[in-house]
Backbone as JSON Lines, residues from 0, in Angstrom:
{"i":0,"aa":"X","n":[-22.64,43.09,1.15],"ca":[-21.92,42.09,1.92],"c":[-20.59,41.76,1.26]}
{"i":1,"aa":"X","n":[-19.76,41.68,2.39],"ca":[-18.11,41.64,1.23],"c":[-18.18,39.71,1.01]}
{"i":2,"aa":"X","n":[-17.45,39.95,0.17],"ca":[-16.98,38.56,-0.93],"c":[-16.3,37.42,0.6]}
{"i":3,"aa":"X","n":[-16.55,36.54,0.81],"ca":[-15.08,35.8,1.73],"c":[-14.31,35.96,0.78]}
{"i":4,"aa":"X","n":[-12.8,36.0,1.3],"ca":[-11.5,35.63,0.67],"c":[-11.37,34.44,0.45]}
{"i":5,"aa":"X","n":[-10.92,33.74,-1.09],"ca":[-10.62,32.43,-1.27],"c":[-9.88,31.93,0.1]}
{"i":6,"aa":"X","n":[-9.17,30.39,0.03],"ca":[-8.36,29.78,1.27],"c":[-6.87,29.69,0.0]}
{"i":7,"aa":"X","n":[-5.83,30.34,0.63],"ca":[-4.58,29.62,-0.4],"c":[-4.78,27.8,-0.33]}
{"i":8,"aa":"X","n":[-4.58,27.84,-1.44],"ca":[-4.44,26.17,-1.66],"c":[-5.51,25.49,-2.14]}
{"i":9,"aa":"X","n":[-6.87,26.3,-1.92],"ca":[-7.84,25.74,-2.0],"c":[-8.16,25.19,-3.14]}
{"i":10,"aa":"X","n":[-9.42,24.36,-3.27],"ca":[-9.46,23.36,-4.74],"c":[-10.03,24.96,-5.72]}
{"i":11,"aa":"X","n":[-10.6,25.93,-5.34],"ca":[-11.04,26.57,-6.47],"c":[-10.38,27.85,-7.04]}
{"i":12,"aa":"X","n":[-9.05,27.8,-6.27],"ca":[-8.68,28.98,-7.25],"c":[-7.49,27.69,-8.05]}
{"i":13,"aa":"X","n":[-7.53,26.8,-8.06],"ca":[-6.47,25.84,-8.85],"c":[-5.06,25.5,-8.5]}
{"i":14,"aa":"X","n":[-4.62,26.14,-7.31],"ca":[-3.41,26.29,-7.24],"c":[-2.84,25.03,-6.68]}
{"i":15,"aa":"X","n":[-3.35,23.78,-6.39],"ca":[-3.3,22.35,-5.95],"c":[-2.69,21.9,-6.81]}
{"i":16,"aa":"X","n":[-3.15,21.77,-8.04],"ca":[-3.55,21.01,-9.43],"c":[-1.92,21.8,-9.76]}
{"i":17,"aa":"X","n":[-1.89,22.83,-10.4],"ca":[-0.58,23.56,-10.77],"c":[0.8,22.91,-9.83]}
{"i":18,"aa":"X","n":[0.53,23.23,-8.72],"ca":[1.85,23.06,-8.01],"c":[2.26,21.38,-8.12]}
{"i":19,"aa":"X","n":[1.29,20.22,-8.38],"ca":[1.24,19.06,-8.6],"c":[1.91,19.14,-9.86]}
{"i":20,"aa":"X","n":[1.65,19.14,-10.39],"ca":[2.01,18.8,-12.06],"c":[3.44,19.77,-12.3]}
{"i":21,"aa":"X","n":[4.21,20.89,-11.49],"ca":[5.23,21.4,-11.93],"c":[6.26,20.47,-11.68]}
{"i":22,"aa":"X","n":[5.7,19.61,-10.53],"ca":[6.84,18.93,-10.54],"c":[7.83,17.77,-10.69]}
{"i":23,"aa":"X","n":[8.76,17.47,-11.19],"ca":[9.39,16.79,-11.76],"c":[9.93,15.52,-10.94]}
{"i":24,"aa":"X","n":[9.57,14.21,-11.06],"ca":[9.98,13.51,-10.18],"c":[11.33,12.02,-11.15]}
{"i":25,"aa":"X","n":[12.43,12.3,-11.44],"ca":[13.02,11.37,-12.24],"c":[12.87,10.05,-11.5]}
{"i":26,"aa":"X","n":[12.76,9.57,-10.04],"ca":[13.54,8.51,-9.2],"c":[12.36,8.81,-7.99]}
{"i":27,"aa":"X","n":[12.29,7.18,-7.88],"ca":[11.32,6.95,-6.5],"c":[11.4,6.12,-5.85]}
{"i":28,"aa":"X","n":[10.42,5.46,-5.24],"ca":[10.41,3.87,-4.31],"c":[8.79,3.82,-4.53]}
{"i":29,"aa":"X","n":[8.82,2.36,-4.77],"ca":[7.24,2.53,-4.76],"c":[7.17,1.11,-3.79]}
{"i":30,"aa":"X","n":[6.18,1.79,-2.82],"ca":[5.98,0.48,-1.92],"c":[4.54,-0.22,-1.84]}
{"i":31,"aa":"X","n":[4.86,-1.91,-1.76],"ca":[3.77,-2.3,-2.24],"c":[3.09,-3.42,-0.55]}
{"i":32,"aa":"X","n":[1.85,-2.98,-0.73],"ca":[1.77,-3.49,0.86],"c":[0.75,-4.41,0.61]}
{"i":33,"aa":"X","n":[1.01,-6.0,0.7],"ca":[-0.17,-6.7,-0.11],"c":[-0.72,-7.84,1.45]}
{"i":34,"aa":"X","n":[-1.63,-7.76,1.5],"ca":[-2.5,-8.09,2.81],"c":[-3.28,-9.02,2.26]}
{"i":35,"aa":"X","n":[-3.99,-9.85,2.94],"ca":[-4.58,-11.07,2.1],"c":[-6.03,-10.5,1.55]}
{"i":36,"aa":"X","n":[-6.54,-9.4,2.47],"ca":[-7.8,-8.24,2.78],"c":[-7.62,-7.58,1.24]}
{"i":37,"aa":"X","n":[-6.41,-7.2,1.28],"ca":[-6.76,-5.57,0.26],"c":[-5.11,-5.46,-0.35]}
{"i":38,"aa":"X","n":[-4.53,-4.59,-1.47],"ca":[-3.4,-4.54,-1.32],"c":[-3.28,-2.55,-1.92]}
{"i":39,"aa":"X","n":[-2.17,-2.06,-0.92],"ca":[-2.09,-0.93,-1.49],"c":[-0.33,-0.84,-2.02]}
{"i":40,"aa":"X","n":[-0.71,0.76,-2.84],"ca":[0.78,0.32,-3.57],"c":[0.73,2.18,-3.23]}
{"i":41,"aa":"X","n":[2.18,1.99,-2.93],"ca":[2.11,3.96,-2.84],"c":[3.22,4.51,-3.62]}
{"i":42,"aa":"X","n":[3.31,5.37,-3.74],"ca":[4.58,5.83,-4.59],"c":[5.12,7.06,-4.17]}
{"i":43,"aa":"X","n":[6.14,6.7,-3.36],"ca":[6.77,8.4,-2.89],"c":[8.11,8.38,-3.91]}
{"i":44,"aa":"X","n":[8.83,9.63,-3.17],"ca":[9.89,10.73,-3.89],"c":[10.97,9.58,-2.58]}
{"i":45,"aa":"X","n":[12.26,10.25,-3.07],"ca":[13.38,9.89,-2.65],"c":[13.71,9.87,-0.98]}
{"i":46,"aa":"X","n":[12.65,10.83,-0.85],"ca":[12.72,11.63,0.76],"c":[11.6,11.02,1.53]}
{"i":47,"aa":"X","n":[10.8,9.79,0.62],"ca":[9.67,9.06,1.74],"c":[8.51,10.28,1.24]}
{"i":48,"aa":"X","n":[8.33,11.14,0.84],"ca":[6.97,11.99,0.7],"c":[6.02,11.49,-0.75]}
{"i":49,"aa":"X","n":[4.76,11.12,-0.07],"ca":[3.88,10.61,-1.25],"c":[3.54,11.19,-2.05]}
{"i":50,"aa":"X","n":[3.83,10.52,-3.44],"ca":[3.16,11.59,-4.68],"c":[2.03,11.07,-5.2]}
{"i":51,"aa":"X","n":[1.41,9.62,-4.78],"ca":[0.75,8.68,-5.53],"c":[0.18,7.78,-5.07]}
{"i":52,"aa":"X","n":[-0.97,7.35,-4.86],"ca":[-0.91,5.79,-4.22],"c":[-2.26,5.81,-4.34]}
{"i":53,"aa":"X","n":[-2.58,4.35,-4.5],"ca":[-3.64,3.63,-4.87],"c":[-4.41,2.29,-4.12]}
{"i":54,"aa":"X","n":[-5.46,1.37,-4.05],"ca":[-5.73,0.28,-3.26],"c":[-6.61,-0.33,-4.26]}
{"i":55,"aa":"X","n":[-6.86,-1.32,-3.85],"ca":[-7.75,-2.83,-4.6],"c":[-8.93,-1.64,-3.79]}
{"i":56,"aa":"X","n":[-9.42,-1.44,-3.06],"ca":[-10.51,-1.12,-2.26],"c":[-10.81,0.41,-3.3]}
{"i":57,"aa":"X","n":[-9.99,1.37,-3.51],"ca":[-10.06,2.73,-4.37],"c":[-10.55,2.69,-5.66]}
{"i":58,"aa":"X","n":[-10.01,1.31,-6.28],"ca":[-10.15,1.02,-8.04],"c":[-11.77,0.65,-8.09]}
{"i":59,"aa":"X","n":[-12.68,-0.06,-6.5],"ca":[-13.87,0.05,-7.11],"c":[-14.28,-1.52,-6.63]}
{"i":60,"aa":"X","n":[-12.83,-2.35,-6.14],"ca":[-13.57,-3.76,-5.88],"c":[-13.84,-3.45,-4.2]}
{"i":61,"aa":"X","n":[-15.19,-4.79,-4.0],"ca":[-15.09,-4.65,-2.9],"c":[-15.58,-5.88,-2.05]}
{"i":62,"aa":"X","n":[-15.21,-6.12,-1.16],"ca":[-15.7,-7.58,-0.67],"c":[-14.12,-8.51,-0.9]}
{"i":63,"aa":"X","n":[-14.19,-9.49,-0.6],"ca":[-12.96,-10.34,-1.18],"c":[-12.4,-10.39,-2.48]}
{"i":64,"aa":"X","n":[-13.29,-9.48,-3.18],"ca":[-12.28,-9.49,-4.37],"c":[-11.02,-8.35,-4.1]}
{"i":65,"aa":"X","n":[-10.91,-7.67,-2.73],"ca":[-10.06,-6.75,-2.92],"c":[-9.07,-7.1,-2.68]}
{"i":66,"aa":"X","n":[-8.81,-8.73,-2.1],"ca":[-7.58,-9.46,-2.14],"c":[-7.1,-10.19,-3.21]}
{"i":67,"aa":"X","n":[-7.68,-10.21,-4.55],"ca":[-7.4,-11.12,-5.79],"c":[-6.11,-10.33,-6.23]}
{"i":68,"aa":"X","n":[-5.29,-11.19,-7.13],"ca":[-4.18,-10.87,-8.14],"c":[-4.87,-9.62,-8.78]}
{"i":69,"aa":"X","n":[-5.94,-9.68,-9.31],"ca":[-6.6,-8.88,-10.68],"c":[-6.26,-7.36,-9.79]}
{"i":70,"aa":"X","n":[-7.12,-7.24,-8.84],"ca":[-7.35,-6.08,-7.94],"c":[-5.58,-5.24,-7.92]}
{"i":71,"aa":"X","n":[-4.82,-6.31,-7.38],"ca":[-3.47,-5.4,-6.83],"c":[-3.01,-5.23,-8.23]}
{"i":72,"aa":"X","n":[-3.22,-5.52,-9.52],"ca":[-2.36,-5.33,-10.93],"c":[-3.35,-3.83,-10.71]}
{"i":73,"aa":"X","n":[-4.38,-3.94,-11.17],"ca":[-5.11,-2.5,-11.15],"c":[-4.88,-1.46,-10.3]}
{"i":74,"aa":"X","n":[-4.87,-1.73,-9.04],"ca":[-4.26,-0.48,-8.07],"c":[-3.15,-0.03,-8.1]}
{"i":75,"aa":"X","n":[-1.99,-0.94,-8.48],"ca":[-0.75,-0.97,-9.1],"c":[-0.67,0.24,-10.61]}
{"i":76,"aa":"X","n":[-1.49,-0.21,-11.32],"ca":[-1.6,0.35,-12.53],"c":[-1.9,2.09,-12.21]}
{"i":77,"aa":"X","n":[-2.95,2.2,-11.46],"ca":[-3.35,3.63,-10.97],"c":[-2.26,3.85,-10.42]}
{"i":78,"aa":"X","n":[-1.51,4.09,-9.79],"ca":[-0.81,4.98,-8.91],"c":[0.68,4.85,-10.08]}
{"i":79,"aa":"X","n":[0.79,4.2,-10.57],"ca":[1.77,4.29,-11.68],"c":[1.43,5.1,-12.89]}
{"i":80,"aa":"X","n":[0.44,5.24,-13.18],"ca":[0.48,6.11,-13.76],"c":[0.33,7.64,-14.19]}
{"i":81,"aa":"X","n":[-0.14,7.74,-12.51],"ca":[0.37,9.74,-12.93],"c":[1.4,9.95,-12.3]}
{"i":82,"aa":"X","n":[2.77,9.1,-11.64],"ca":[4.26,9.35,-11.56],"c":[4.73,9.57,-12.68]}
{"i":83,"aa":"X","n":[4.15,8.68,-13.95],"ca":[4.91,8.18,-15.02],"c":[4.24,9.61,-16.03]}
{"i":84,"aa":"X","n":[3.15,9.74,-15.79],"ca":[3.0,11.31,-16.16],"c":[4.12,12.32,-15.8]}
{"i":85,"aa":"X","n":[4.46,12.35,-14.66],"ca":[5.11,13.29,-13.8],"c":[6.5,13.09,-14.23]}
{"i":86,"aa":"X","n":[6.66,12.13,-15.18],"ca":[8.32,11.81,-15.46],"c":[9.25,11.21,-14.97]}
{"i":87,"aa":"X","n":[8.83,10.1,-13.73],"ca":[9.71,9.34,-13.49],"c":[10.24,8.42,-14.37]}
{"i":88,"aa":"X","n":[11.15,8.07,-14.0],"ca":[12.26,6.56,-15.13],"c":[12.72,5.96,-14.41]}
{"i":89,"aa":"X","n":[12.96,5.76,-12.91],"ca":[13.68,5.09,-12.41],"c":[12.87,4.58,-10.57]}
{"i":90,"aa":"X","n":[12.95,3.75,-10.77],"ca":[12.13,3.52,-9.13],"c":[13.23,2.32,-8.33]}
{"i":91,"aa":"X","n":[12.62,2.41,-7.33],"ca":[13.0,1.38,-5.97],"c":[11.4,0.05,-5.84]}
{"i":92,"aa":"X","n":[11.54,-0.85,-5.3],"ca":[10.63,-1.69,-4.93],"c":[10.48,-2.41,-4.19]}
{"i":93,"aa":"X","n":[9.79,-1.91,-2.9],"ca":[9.2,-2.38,-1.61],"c":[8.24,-3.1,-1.29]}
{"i":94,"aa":"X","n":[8.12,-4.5,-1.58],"ca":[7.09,-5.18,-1.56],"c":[6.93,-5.57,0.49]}
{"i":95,"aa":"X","n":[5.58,-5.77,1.0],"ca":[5.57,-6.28,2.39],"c":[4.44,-6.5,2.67]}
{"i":96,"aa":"X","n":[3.82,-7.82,2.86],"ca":[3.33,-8.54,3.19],"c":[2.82,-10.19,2.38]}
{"i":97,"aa":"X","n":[2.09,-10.68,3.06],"ca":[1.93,-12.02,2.6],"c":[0.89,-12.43,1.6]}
{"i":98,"aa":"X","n":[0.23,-11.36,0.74],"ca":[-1.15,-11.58,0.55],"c":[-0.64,-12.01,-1.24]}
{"i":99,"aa":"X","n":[-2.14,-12.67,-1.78],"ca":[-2.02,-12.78,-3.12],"c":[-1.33,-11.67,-4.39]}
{"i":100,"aa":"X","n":[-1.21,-10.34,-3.8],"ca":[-1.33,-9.47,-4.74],"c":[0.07,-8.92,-5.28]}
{"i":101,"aa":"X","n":[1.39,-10.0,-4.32],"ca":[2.62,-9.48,-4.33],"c":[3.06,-9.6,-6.0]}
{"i":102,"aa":"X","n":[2.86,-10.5,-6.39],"ca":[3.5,-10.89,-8.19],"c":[2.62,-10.37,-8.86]}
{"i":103,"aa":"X","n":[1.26,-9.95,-8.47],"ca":[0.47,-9.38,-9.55],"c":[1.28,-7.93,-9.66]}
{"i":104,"aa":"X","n":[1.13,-7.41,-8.58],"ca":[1.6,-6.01,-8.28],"c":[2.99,-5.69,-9.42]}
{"i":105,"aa":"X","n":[3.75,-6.29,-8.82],"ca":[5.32,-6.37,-9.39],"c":[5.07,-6.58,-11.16]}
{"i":106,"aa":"X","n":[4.38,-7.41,-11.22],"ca":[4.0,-7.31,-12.75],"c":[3.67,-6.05,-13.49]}
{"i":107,"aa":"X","n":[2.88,-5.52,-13.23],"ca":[2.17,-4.34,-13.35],"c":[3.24,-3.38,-13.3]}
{"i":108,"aa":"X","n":[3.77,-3.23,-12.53],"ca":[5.1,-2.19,-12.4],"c":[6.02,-2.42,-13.05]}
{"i":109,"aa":"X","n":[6.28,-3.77,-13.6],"ca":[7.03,-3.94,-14.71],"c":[6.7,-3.85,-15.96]}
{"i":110,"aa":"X","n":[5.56,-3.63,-16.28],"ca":[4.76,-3.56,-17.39],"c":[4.23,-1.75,-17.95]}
{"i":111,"aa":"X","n":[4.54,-1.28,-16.57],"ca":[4.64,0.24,-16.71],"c":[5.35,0.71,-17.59]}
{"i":112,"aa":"X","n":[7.08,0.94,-17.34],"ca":[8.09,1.15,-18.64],"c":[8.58,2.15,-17.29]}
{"i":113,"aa":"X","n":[8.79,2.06,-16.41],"ca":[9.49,2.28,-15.35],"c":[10.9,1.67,-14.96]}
{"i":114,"aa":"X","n":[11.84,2.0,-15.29],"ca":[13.73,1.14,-14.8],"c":[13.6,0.81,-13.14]}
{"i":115,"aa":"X","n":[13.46,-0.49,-12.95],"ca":[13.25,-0.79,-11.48],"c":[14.95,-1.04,-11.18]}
{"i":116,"aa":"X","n":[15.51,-0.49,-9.68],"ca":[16.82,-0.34,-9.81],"c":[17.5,-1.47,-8.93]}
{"i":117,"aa":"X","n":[16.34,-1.97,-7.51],"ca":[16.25,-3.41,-7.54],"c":[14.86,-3.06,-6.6]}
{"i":118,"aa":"X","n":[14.33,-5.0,-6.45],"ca":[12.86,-5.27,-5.62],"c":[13.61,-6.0,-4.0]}
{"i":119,"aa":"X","n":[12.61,-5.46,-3.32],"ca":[13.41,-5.9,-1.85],"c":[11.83,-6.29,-1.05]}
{"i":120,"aa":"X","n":[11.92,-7.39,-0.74],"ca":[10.75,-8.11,-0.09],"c":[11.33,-7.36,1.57]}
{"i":121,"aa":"X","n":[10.36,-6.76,2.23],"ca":[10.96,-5.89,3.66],"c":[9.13,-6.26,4.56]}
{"i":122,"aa":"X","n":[8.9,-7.63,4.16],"ca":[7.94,-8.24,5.4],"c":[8.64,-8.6,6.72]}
{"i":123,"aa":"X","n":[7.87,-8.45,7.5],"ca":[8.45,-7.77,8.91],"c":[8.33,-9.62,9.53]}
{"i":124,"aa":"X","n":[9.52,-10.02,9.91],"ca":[10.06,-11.22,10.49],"c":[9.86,-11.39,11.68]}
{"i":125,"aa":"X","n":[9.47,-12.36,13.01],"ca":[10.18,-12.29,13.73],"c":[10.73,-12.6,14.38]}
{"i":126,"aa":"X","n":[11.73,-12.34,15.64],"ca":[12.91,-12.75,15.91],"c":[12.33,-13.45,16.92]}
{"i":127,"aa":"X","n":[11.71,-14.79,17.06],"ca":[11.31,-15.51,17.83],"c":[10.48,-14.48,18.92]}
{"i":128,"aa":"X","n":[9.63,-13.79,18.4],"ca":[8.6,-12.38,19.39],"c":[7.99,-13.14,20.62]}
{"i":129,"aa":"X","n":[6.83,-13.13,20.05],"ca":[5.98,-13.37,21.62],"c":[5.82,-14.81,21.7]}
{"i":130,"aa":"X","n":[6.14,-14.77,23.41],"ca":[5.94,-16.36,23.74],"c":[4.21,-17.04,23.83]}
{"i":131,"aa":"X","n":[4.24,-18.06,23.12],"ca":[3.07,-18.66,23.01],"c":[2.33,-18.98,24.2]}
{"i":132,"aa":"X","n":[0.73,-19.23,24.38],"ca":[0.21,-19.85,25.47],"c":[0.79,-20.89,25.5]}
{"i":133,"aa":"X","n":[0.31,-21.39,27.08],"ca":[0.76,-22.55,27.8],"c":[-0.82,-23.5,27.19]}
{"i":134,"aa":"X","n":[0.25,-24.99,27.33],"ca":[-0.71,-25.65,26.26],"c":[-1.58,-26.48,27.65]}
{"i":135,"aa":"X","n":[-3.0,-26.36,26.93],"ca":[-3.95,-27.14,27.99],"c":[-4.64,-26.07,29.13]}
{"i":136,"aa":"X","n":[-4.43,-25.07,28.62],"ca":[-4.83,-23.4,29.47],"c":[-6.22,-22.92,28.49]}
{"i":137,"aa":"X","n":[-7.42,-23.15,29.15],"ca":[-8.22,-22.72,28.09],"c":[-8.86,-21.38,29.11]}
{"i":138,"aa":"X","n":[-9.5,-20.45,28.48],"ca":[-9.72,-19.29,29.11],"c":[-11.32,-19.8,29.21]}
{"i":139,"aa":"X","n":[-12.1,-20.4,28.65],"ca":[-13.54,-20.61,28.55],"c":[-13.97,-21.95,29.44]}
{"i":140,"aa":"X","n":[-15.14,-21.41,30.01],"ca":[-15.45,-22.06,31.54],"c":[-15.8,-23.3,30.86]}
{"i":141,"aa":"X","n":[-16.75,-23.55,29.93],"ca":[-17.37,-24.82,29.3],"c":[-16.21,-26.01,29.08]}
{"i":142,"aa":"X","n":[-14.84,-25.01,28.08],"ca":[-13.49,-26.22,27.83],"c":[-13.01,-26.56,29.14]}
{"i":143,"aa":"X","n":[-12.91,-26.03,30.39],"ca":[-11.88,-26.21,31.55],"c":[-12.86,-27.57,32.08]}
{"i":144,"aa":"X","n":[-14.44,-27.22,32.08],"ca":[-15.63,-28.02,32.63],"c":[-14.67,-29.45,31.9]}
{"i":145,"aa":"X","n":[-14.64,-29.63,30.62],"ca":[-14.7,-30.71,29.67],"c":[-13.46,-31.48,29.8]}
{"i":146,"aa":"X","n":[-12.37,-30.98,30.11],"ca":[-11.5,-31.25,30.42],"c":[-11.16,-31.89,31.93]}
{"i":147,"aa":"X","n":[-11.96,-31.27,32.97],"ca":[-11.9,-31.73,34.1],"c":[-12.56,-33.19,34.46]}
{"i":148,"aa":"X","n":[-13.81,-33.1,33.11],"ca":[-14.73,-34.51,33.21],"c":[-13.69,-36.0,33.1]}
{"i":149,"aa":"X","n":[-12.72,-35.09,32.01],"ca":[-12.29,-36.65,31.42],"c":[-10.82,-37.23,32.63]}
């Protein structure tokens, strides 16, 4: 019976692992997405393509601790450090959203030995969006009942 042919790329002839590690990354952006739930931190190249990234949920916590300070310094910490393997020195910093894990995060990345070149808070605003319900409009038969009594 003949052999299958390996798959190029595949995990067992190694060639994943090699092509990862040849390459050289001086300069990045690392964006940090902190949710009140969970916080992830990713780390791409200049061109937006990910080399790295990590979550409170990946490091192992789970339940509400994946929204604590502790959690986003640690997920932070992982994904920083096989860029910093890879030879970066210089990053960008994209923090966005509202959750506990924004100053832990940023800490951690400063504590790396990474040259941050500046931090840009890019939580999504908005421009007076959607118009609110009309007040005294209840959708549930029981509140409209309760309301009609009085």
């Amino acid at each position: 019976m003949a052999k299958p042919a390996p798959r190029i790329g595949s995990r067992r002839n190694g060639r994943i692992g090699l092509r990862k590690s040849a390459r050289r990354i001086p300069k990045g952006v690392i964006h940090v997405q902190a949710s009140f739930n969970n916080t992830i931190v990713t780390v791409t190249d200049v061109r937006g393509r990910v080399i790295s990234w990590s979550s409170a949920g990946t490091c192992g916590f789970k339940g509400t601790r994946r929204g604590t300070p502790f959690a986003a310094q640690t997920a932070a910490g992982n994904a920083i450090r096989t860029v910093v393997d890879q030879g970066m020195q210089r990053a960008e910093v994209m923090i966005k959203g509202p959750g506990l894990g924004r100053d832990a995060a940023l800490r951690a990345i400063r504590r790396s030995g990474v040259i941050l070149s500046f931090i840009r808070d890019v939580t999504p605003m908005p421009h007076n969006g959607c118009r609110p319900l009309k007040k005294g409009v209840c959708k549930n038969k029981q509140n409209i009942e309760m309301i009609s009594e009085k």
